[in-house]
Short mmCIF file of C-alpha atoms and ligand atoms in Angstrom, two decimals:
data_model
loop_
_atom_site.label_atom_id
_atom_site.label_comp_id
_atom_site.label_asym_id
_atom_site.label_seq_id
_atom_site.Cartn_x
_atom_site.Cartn_y
_atom_site.Cartn_z
CA MET A 893 -57.19 3.04 -0.82
CA SER A 894 -54.53 0.64 -1.61
CA ASP A 895 -55.11 -1.25 -4.72
CA ARG A 896 -56.09 0.76 -7.90
CA VAL A 897 -59.80 -0.39 -8.85
CA PRO A 898 -59.91 -0.20 -12.67
CA VAL A 899 -62.22 2.13 -14.36
CA GLY A 900 -63.76 2.89 -17.75
CA VAL A 901 -64.33 6.27 -19.02
CA LEU A 902 -67.02 7.14 -21.60
CA GLY A 903 -66.91 10.15 -23.56
CA ALA A 904 -63.00 9.94 -23.04
CA THR A 905 -62.60 12.17 -26.05
CA GLY A 906 -64.73 15.11 -24.91
CA MET A 907 -64.07 17.83 -22.63
CA VAL A 908 -65.01 16.35 -19.57
CA GLY A 909 -63.32 12.83 -20.59
CA GLU A 910 -60.11 14.46 -21.15
CA THR A 911 -60.07 16.22 -17.90
CA LEU A 912 -61.10 12.91 -16.17
CA LEU A 913 -58.36 11.14 -17.75
CA ARG A 914 -55.83 13.95 -16.69
CA MET A 915 -57.01 13.56 -13.07
CA LEU A 916 -56.82 9.82 -13.05
CA ALA A 917 -53.51 9.89 -14.23
CA GLU A 918 -51.78 9.30 -10.99
CA HIS A 919 -54.89 8.73 -9.03
CA PRO A 920 -53.99 6.45 -5.79
CA GLY A 921 -57.47 4.71 -5.73
CA PHE A 922 -58.34 3.99 -9.63
CA ARG A 923 -56.68 3.48 -12.65
CA VAL A 924 -57.94 3.72 -16.41
CA ALA A 925 -58.44 0.30 -17.91
CA GLU A 926 -60.54 1.08 -20.99
CA VAL A 927 -62.16 3.89 -22.84
CA GLY A 928 -65.27 4.46 -24.78
CA ALA A 929 -66.49 7.32 -27.34
CA SER A 930 -68.71 7.61 -30.54
CA GLU A 931 -68.57 5.21 -33.55
CA ARG A 932 -66.00 8.20 -35.29
CA SER A 933 -63.42 7.57 -32.65
CA ALA A 934 -63.92 3.63 -31.92
CA GLY A 935 -61.21 1.62 -33.18
CA SER A 936 -58.41 4.66 -32.85
CA ARG A 937 -55.77 5.20 -30.26
CA LEU A 938 -56.45 7.46 -27.55
CA ARG A 939 -53.13 9.29 -27.98
CA ASP A 940 -54.14 9.91 -31.79
CA LEU A 941 -57.52 11.87 -30.65
CA ILE A 942 -56.58 14.07 -27.66
CA ASP A 943 -53.26 15.65 -26.48
CA PRO A 944 -51.72 12.60 -25.01
CA SER A 945 -49.10 14.44 -22.85
CA ALA A 946 -51.14 14.57 -19.67
CA LEU A 947 -52.02 10.90 -19.93
CA ALA A 948 -50.07 7.68 -18.46
CA PRO A 949 -48.41 6.23 -21.45
CA ASP A 950 -50.29 2.81 -21.22
CA VAL A 951 -53.60 4.90 -21.30
CA ALA A 952 -52.67 7.07 -24.14
CA ASP A 953 -52.14 3.63 -25.89
CA LEU A 954 -55.74 2.39 -25.28
CA GLU A 955 -57.92 1.82 -28.20
CA VAL A 956 -61.18 3.59 -27.95
CA LYS A 957 -64.16 1.21 -27.53
CA SER A 958 -67.70 1.72 -29.11
CA LEU A 959 -70.16 1.82 -26.44
CA ASP A 960 -71.98 -1.63 -27.43
CA SER A 961 -68.66 -3.16 -26.45
CA ASP A 962 -68.23 -5.52 -23.21
CA TRP A 963 -66.86 -3.72 -20.03
CA SER A 964 -65.01 -5.15 -17.52
CA SER A 965 -64.59 -2.30 -14.95
CA PRO A 966 -66.64 -2.27 -11.95
CA VAL A 967 -66.70 1.58 -11.91
CA ILE A 968 -67.70 3.31 -15.40
CA LEU A 969 -67.23 7.10 -15.23
CA SER A 970 -69.68 8.38 -17.85
CA ALA A 971 -69.16 11.69 -19.64
CA LEU A 972 -71.59 11.14 -22.44
CA PRO A 973 -74.24 13.34 -23.94
CA ALA A 974 -77.35 13.38 -21.96
CA SER A 975 -79.36 11.90 -25.26
CA VAL A 976 -76.74 9.06 -25.23
CA ALA A 977 -76.32 8.28 -21.50
CA ARG A 978 -80.17 7.90 -21.30
CA THR A 979 -79.83 4.31 -23.08
CA VAL A 980 -76.32 3.36 -22.33
CA GLU A 981 -76.24 4.16 -18.39
CA PRO A 982 -78.98 1.95 -17.37
CA GLU A 983 -77.71 -0.62 -19.76
CA LEU A 984 -74.40 -0.85 -17.98
CA ALA A 985 -75.88 -0.39 -14.62
CA GLY A 986 -78.22 -3.36 -15.61
CA ARG A 987 -74.90 -5.31 -16.25
CA GLY A 988 -73.66 -4.70 -12.79
CA HIS A 989 -71.51 -1.63 -12.99
CA LEU A 990 -71.69 1.25 -11.02
CA VAL A 991 -71.89 4.28 -13.15
CA VAL A 992 -70.77 7.50 -12.04
CA SER A 993 -72.37 10.41 -14.42
CA ASN A 994 -71.73 13.68 -15.42
CA ALA A 995 -74.56 13.69 -17.88
CA SER A 996 -78.14 15.15 -16.68
CA ALA A 997 -80.14 11.98 -18.02
CA PHE A 998 -80.77 10.96 -14.37
CA ARG A 999 -80.25 13.52 -12.34
CA ALA A 1000 -83.85 14.39 -11.61
CA ASP A 1001 -84.98 10.77 -11.36
CA PRO A 1002 -85.86 10.48 -7.44
CA GLY A 1003 -84.52 6.94 -7.04
CA VAL A 1004 -80.70 8.34 -8.48
CA PRO A 1005 -78.87 10.21 -6.02
CA LEU A 1006 -77.30 13.67 -7.21
CA VAL A 1007 -74.39 14.15 -4.78
CA ILE A 1008 -71.82 16.42 -3.99
CA PRO A 1009 -69.88 14.60 -1.47
CA GLU A 1010 -69.17 17.49 0.93
CA VAL A 1011 -73.10 18.22 0.99
CA ASN A 1012 -75.21 15.10 0.69
CA PRO A 1013 -72.96 11.95 1.01
CA ASP A 1014 -75.94 10.44 2.86
CA HIS A 1015 -78.22 10.47 -0.38
CA LEU A 1016 -75.94 7.66 -1.77
CA ALA A 1017 -78.13 5.49 0.58
CA LEU A 1018 -80.54 5.58 -2.58
CA VAL A 1019 -78.31 3.46 -4.47
CA ASP A 1020 -79.44 0.62 -2.08
CA HIS A 1021 -83.04 1.12 -3.52
CA GLN A 1022 -82.06 0.72 -7.18
CA SER A 1023 -81.76 -3.07 -6.79
CA ASP A 1024 -85.06 -3.62 -8.16
CA ARG A 1025 -84.04 -1.62 -11.31
CA TRP A 1026 -80.40 -2.79 -11.70
CA SER A 1027 -77.97 -5.08 -10.25
CA GLY A 1028 -75.50 -2.35 -10.47
CA GLY A 1029 -76.14 1.40 -9.85
CA ILE A 1030 -76.11 4.93 -11.10
CA VAL A 1031 -74.92 8.04 -9.34
CA THR A 1032 -74.93 11.44 -10.79
CA ASN A 1033 -73.36 14.85 -9.94
CA PRO A 1034 -74.87 18.25 -10.59
CA ASN A 1035 -74.63 20.64 -13.87
CA CYS A 1036 -71.32 22.37 -13.95
CA VAL A 1037 -72.77 25.74 -12.69
CA ILE A 1038 -74.60 23.92 -9.96
CA ALA A 1039 -71.67 22.34 -8.34
CA GLY A 1040 -70.22 25.49 -7.08
CA LEU A 1041 -73.55 27.27 -6.48
CA ALA A 1042 -75.22 24.22 -4.30
CA LEU A 1043 -71.73 24.09 -2.41
CA ALA A 1044 -72.26 27.63 -1.52
CA PHE A 1045 -75.93 27.16 -0.73
CA ALA A 1046 -75.02 24.26 1.65
CA PRO A 1047 -73.84 26.11 4.78
CA LEU A 1048 -76.58 29.01 4.30
CA HIS A 1049 -79.18 26.40 4.11
CA ARG A 1050 -78.19 24.42 6.73
CA THR A 1051 -77.38 27.32 9.27
CA PHE A 1052 -79.99 29.71 8.35
CA GLY A 1053 -82.41 28.15 6.01
CA ILE A 1054 -82.58 29.66 2.45
CA GLU A 1055 -85.93 31.18 1.49
CA ARG A 1056 -85.85 32.62 -1.83
CA ALA A 1057 -82.79 33.35 -4.13
CA SER A 1058 -82.00 34.96 -7.45
CA VAL A 1059 -78.84 33.71 -9.40
CA SER A 1060 -77.32 35.34 -12.69
CA THR A 1061 -74.69 33.00 -13.89
CA TYR A 1062 -71.68 33.89 -16.59
CA GLN A 1063 -70.49 30.71 -17.97
CA ALA A 1064 -67.49 29.70 -19.95
CA ILE A 1065 -67.50 28.25 -23.19
CA SER A 1066 -65.88 24.80 -22.42
CA GLY A 1067 -69.30 24.36 -20.34
CA ALA A 1068 -70.84 24.00 -23.77
CA GLY A 1069 -68.66 20.94 -24.82
CA ARG A 1070 -67.10 20.56 -28.18
CA PRO A 1071 -67.67 22.25 -30.52
CA GLY A 1072 -69.43 24.67 -28.64
CA PRO A 1073 -71.05 27.94 -29.74
CA ALA A 1074 -69.55 29.52 -33.07
CA ALA A 1075 -66.75 31.77 -32.41
CA PHE A 1076 -68.41 34.42 -34.49
CA ASP A 1077 -71.07 34.30 -31.93
CA LEU A 1078 -68.99 34.52 -28.82
CA VAL A 1079 -66.10 37.13 -29.73
CA ASP A 1080 -67.30 40.77 -28.66
CA ASN A 1081 -70.55 39.29 -27.17
CA VAL A 1082 -72.36 37.80 -24.41
CA ILE A 1083 -75.16 35.42 -25.05
CA PRO A 1084 -78.33 36.14 -22.76
CA TRP A 1085 -79.65 32.60 -22.80
CA ILE A 1086 -78.21 29.00 -22.37
CA GLY A 1087 -80.84 26.46 -23.56
CA GLY A 1088 -82.10 24.11 -20.77
CA GLU A 1089 -79.93 25.67 -17.97
CA GLU A 1090 -82.24 27.97 -16.06
CA PRO A 1091 -84.63 25.28 -14.77
CA LYS A 1092 -81.66 22.97 -13.40
CA ILE A 1093 -80.38 26.21 -11.30
CA GLY A 1094 -83.49 26.00 -9.13
CA ALA A 1095 -84.29 22.15 -9.34
CA GLU A 1096 -80.85 20.60 -8.77
CA PRO A 1097 -79.73 22.45 -5.58
CA ARG A 1098 -83.19 21.62 -4.08
CA LYS A 1099 -82.78 18.13 -4.75
CA ILE A 1100 -79.28 18.29 -3.49
CA LEU A 1101 -80.22 20.16 -0.22
CA GLY A 1102 -83.14 17.94 0.27
CA THR A 1103 -83.68 15.53 2.97
CA LEU A 1104 -83.57 11.79 2.79
CA GLY A 1105 -86.07 9.96 4.87
CA PRO A 1106 -87.87 6.55 5.06
CA ASP A 1107 -89.69 7.50 2.17
CA GLY A 1108 -87.56 8.58 -0.07
CA LEU A 1109 -85.88 11.97 -0.97
CA VAL A 1110 -87.89 15.15 0.02
CA ASP A 1111 -86.44 18.17 -2.16
CA ALA A 1112 -85.97 21.63 -0.29
CA THR A 1113 -88.55 24.02 -1.34
CA PHE A 1114 -86.80 27.44 -1.73
CA PRO A 1115 -87.81 29.16 -5.19
CA VAL A 1116 -85.02 30.33 -7.74
CA ASP A 1117 -84.97 32.96 -10.08
CA ALA A 1118 -82.17 32.18 -12.64
CA THR A 1119 -80.69 33.72 -15.40
CA ALA A 1120 -77.89 31.81 -17.59
CA VAL A 1121 -75.43 33.97 -19.89
CA ARG A 1122 -72.77 32.67 -22.25
CA VAL A 1123 -69.62 34.92 -21.87
CA PRO A 1124 -66.26 34.50 -23.86
CA VAL A 1125 -64.24 33.02 -20.99
CA LEU A 1126 -62.43 29.70 -21.65
CA HIS A 1127 -63.02 27.84 -18.29
CA GLY A 1128 -64.80 28.71 -15.13
CA HIS A 1129 -68.55 29.74 -14.28
CA LEU A 1130 -69.29 32.63 -12.37
CA ALA A 1131 -72.57 33.13 -10.48
CA ALA A 1132 -74.15 36.62 -9.04
CA VAL A 1133 -76.12 35.51 -6.05
CA SER A 1134 -78.75 37.15 -3.87
CA VAL A 1135 -80.59 34.95 -1.13
CA GLU A 1136 -83.34 35.71 1.60
CA LEU A 1137 -82.48 33.69 4.64
CA ALA A 1138 -84.39 32.95 7.73
CA GLY A 1139 -83.86 34.87 10.52
CA ALA A 1140 -82.65 37.71 8.34
CA PRO A 1141 -78.55 37.30 9.31
CA GLY A 1142 -76.07 39.72 8.34
CA ALA A 1143 -73.25 39.81 5.84
CA ASP A 1144 -70.74 39.12 8.63
CA ASP A 1145 -72.96 35.89 9.80
CA VAL A 1146 -73.11 34.72 6.29
CA ARG A 1147 -69.34 35.16 5.69
CA HIS A 1148 -68.81 33.09 8.87
CA ALA A 1149 -70.91 30.41 7.65
CA PHE A 1150 -68.95 30.00 4.52
CA GLU A 1151 -65.48 30.33 6.10
CA SER A 1152 -66.51 27.59 8.82
CA PHE A 1153 -67.92 25.12 6.37
CA ARG A 1154 -65.59 21.82 6.28
CA GLY A 1155 -68.21 19.72 4.45
CA GLN A 1156 -69.31 16.09 5.68
CA VAL A 1157 -66.51 14.26 4.15
CA ALA A 1158 -63.67 16.11 5.62
CA ASP A 1159 -62.25 13.17 7.97
CA LEU A 1160 -62.39 10.53 4.95
CA ASP A 1161 -59.16 11.64 3.19
CA LEU A 1162 -60.70 11.57 -0.26
CA PRO A 1163 -57.75 12.24 -2.55
CA THR A 1164 -59.83 14.70 -5.03
CA ALA A 1165 -61.61 16.88 -1.92
CA PRO A 1166 -60.11 20.17 -1.15
CA THR A 1167 -59.74 21.37 2.08
CA PRO A 1168 -61.69 23.45 2.78
CA PRO A 1169 -64.06 23.47 -0.28
CA LEU A 1170 -65.23 26.86 0.03
CA ALA A 1171 -62.49 29.60 -0.09
CA VAL A 1172 -63.73 33.49 0.69
CA LEU A 1173 -61.58 36.14 -0.87
CA ASP A 1174 -61.48 39.63 -0.02
CA GLY A 1175 -61.36 42.63 -2.39
CA ASN A 1176 -64.38 44.11 -4.79
CA ASP A 1177 -62.74 42.36 -7.78
CA ARG A 1178 -62.46 38.76 -6.97
CA PRO A 1179 -63.27 36.13 -7.61
CA GLN A 1180 -62.21 36.08 -11.47
CA PRO A 1181 -62.10 33.22 -13.62
CA ARG A 1182 -58.60 33.50 -14.84
CA LEU A 1183 -57.40 34.31 -11.32
CA ASP A 1184 -59.28 31.89 -8.91
CA ARG A 1185 -60.63 28.87 -10.97
CA ASP A 1186 -57.55 26.74 -10.40
CA ARG A 1187 -57.62 27.03 -6.76
CA GLY A 1188 -57.46 23.65 -5.11
CA ALA A 1189 -56.27 22.08 -8.24
CA GLY A 1190 -59.66 23.38 -9.62
CA MET A 1191 -61.85 21.88 -6.86
CA THR A 1192 -62.06 24.54 -4.78
CA VAL A 1193 -65.11 26.83 -5.06
CA THR A 1194 -64.43 30.53 -4.32
CA VAL A 1195 -66.63 33.20 -2.95
CA GLY A 1196 -66.67 37.00 -2.81
CA ARG A 1197 -68.43 40.32 -2.63
CA ILE A 1198 -70.27 39.30 0.34
CA ARG A 1199 -72.58 42.21 1.01
CA PRO A 1200 -76.01 43.33 2.42
CA GLY A 1201 -78.46 44.04 -0.15
CA GLU A 1202 -81.99 46.27 -0.42
CA ALA A 1203 -84.21 43.66 -2.04
CA PHE A 1204 -82.49 40.20 -0.32
CA HIS A 1205 -80.72 40.07 2.83
CA VAL A 1206 -77.33 39.14 1.34
CA SER A 1207 -75.51 39.13 -1.99
CA PHE A 1208 -72.20 37.27 -2.87
CA VAL A 1209 -70.38 36.09 -5.97
CA VAL A 1210 -69.38 32.42 -6.62
CA LEU A 1211 -66.73 30.86 -9.01
CA SER A 1212 -66.17 27.35 -9.92
CA HIS A 1213 -64.11 25.69 -12.53
CA ASN A 1214 -66.77 24.09 -14.63
CA LEU A 1215 -64.75 21.10 -15.99
CA VAL A 1216 -63.15 19.90 -12.84
CA ARG A 1217 -65.25 21.06 -9.63
CA GLY A 1218 -68.33 20.90 -12.34
CA ALA A 1219 -67.82 17.71 -14.03
CA ALA A 1220 -64.73 15.63 -13.99
CA GLY A 1221 -63.43 16.10 -10.28
CA ALA A 1222 -67.12 15.78 -9.01
CA ALA A 1223 -67.28 12.48 -10.74
CA LEU A 1224 -64.12 11.38 -9.48
CA LEU A 1225 -64.80 12.47 -5.98
CA ASN A 1226 -68.24 10.81 -6.13
CA ALA A 1227 -66.47 7.69 -7.29
CA GLU A 1228 -63.94 7.89 -4.17
CA LEU A 1229 -67.06 8.30 -1.81
CA CYS A 1230 -68.67 5.37 -3.27
CA ARG A 1231 -65.37 3.28 -2.73
CA ALA A 1232 -65.06 4.75 0.67
CA GLN A 1233 -68.81 3.76 1.51
CA GLY A 1234 -68.31 -0.06 0.02
CA ARG A 1235 -70.30 0.79 -2.87
CA VAL A 1236 -68.17 -0.40 -5.72
CA PRO A 1237 -69.24 -3.78 -6.82
CA GLY A 1238 -66.51 -6.52 -5.71
CA VAL A 1239 -64.34 -4.02 -3.62
CA PRO A 1240 -64.40 -3.78 -0.14
CA ALA A 1241 -64.40 -0.36 1.48
P1 NAP B 2081 -68.02 16.91 -25.57
O1 NAP B 2081 -66.84 17.51 -25.46
O2 NAP B 2081 -69.25 17.35 -26.68
O3 NAP B 2081 -67.69 15.42 -25.48
C1 NAP B 2081 -68.75 14.13 -25.75
C2 NAP B 2081 -68.21 12.98 -25.57
O4 NAP B 2081 -69.00 12.02 -25.92
C3 NAP B 2081 -67.16 12.62 -26.69
O5 NAP B 2081 -65.99 11.80 -25.96
C4 NAP B 2081 -67.69 12.04 -27.78
O6 NAP B 2081 -67.14 11.16 -28.69
C5 NAP B 2081 -68.85 11.28 -27.05
N1 NAP B 2081 -70.09 11.02 -27.81
C6 NAP B 2081 -70.87 11.88 -28.72
N2 NAP B 2081 -71.83 11.49 -29.08
C7 NAP B 2081 -71.77 9.90 -28.93
C8 NAP B 2081 -72.52 8.89 -29.25
N3 NAP B 2081 -73.59 8.91 -30.09
N4 NAP B 2081 -71.98 7.71 -28.93
C9 NAP B 2081 -70.84 7.36 -27.79
N5 NAP B 2081 -70.21 8.61 -27.38
C10 NAP B 2081 -70.66 9.83 -28.15
O7 NAP B 2081 -68.94 16.83 -24.21
P2 NAP B 2081 -68.56 17.50 -22.76
O8 NAP B 2081 -68.66 18.79 -22.54
O9 NAP B 2081 -67.25 16.51 -22.17
O10 NAP B 2081 -69.78 16.95 -21.64
C11 NAP B 2081 -69.82 15.54 -21.57
C12 NAP B 2081 -71.28 15.26 -20.74
O11 NAP B 2081 -70.69 15.92 -19.18
C13 NAP B 2081 -72.48 16.01 -21.28
O12 NAP B 2081 -73.56 15.13 -20.77
C14 NAP B 2081 -72.32 17.28 -20.38
O13 NAP B 2081 -73.68 18.05 -20.29
C15 NAP B 2081 -71.84 16.77 -19.12
N6 NAP B 2081 -71.17 17.96 -18.26
C16 NAP B 2081 -70.41 19.07 -19.01
C17 NAP B 2081 -69.73 19.92 -18.52
C18 NAP B 2081 -68.83 20.88 -19.15
O14 NAP B 2081 -68.18 21.93 -18.22
N7 NAP B 2081 -68.35 20.82 -20.27
C19 NAP B 2081 -70.23 20.18 -17.10
C20 NAP B 2081 -71.04 19.11 -16.36
C21 NAP B 2081 -71.46 18.14 -16.95
P3 NAP B 2081 -66.52 11.75 -30.01
O15 NAP B 2081 -65.20 12.38 -29.63
O16 NAP B 2081 -66.21 10.41 -30.41
O17 NAP B 2081 -67.50 12.38 -30.72
#
């Protein structure tokens, strides 16, 4: 990646947008050329709205644009609320931009790839068939808790075949964006439901682990029972997972599958890809959000407590940084893969 391709960041003043700007500050392949947010922020300098200390000085001085502005960057990284993304992202794709989105608006669309580069880079080929809808394209990354979960599911599904799963997630406050739940509800408490989250915990891994054939994408079929809980942790989503696997492998076989997983883009040298993508931790008290969420600059997913079960073959715990692996880093890695595959408009691979 020699020349730095200009990117626009939408939702730049939010939790995910700010993380994206920090990750892009010294990125070798992309540079932030323009930023957008709501009418509340439009016209202000970025430095007056978010902490400028982690930003390149020229980025901190950028004026926030309103979303109906003209955009010049070939790549638009979107960290908009889904309700806004539903209208804005297709408009931008229609104007020839490659939109790489964190929002849920198009994740379930069968013509839009939902990609974790280490797991299903081939699904980006769906963009080739978007030309009847847009001159550009839309690529999405999964929900913040799925990014870690689907990465852990991948070696199990590919090696053995997942037959069914039960997942309970313990999700950090920053996963709700700003302003998030009221402090009075969070302190000294857990909230046993996160609106809209549980259906995604089954559907998104099934799409990511699906097979792309000549007639389109065929989702995987394993059922998942999910419970999503909000806990008073700042960053880092933990998931307690039990799986039934074809062939009834033991806990040691499952551990080996995790440890030997390298992902499908290991040879591409993508700047944001950690090596390896999964880290297996020993010790019954790991992984923990405070100790393990920043591993691999927040991109490494940690797995621990791998053990045989009574009702399911194997149980384990997965942790991922929701703002990095689960959002900003996920989008950035997708953008890097798009560039490596020659999918950025006007930019050779
Ligand atoms: P957030 O902190 O609430 O930030 C939202 C951003 O969108 C802000 O920049 C905000 O601008 C802008 N915005 C809000 N309403 C707008 C409107 N009507 N028009 C234009 N811009 C508008 O949210 P977030 O947590 O960063 O999440 C951003 C997206 O990523 C969401 O779709 C979310 O579901 C997804 N996501 C979040 C996480 C996570 O861990 N937080 C993980 C994965 C995916 P102002 O500052 O001007 O209001």
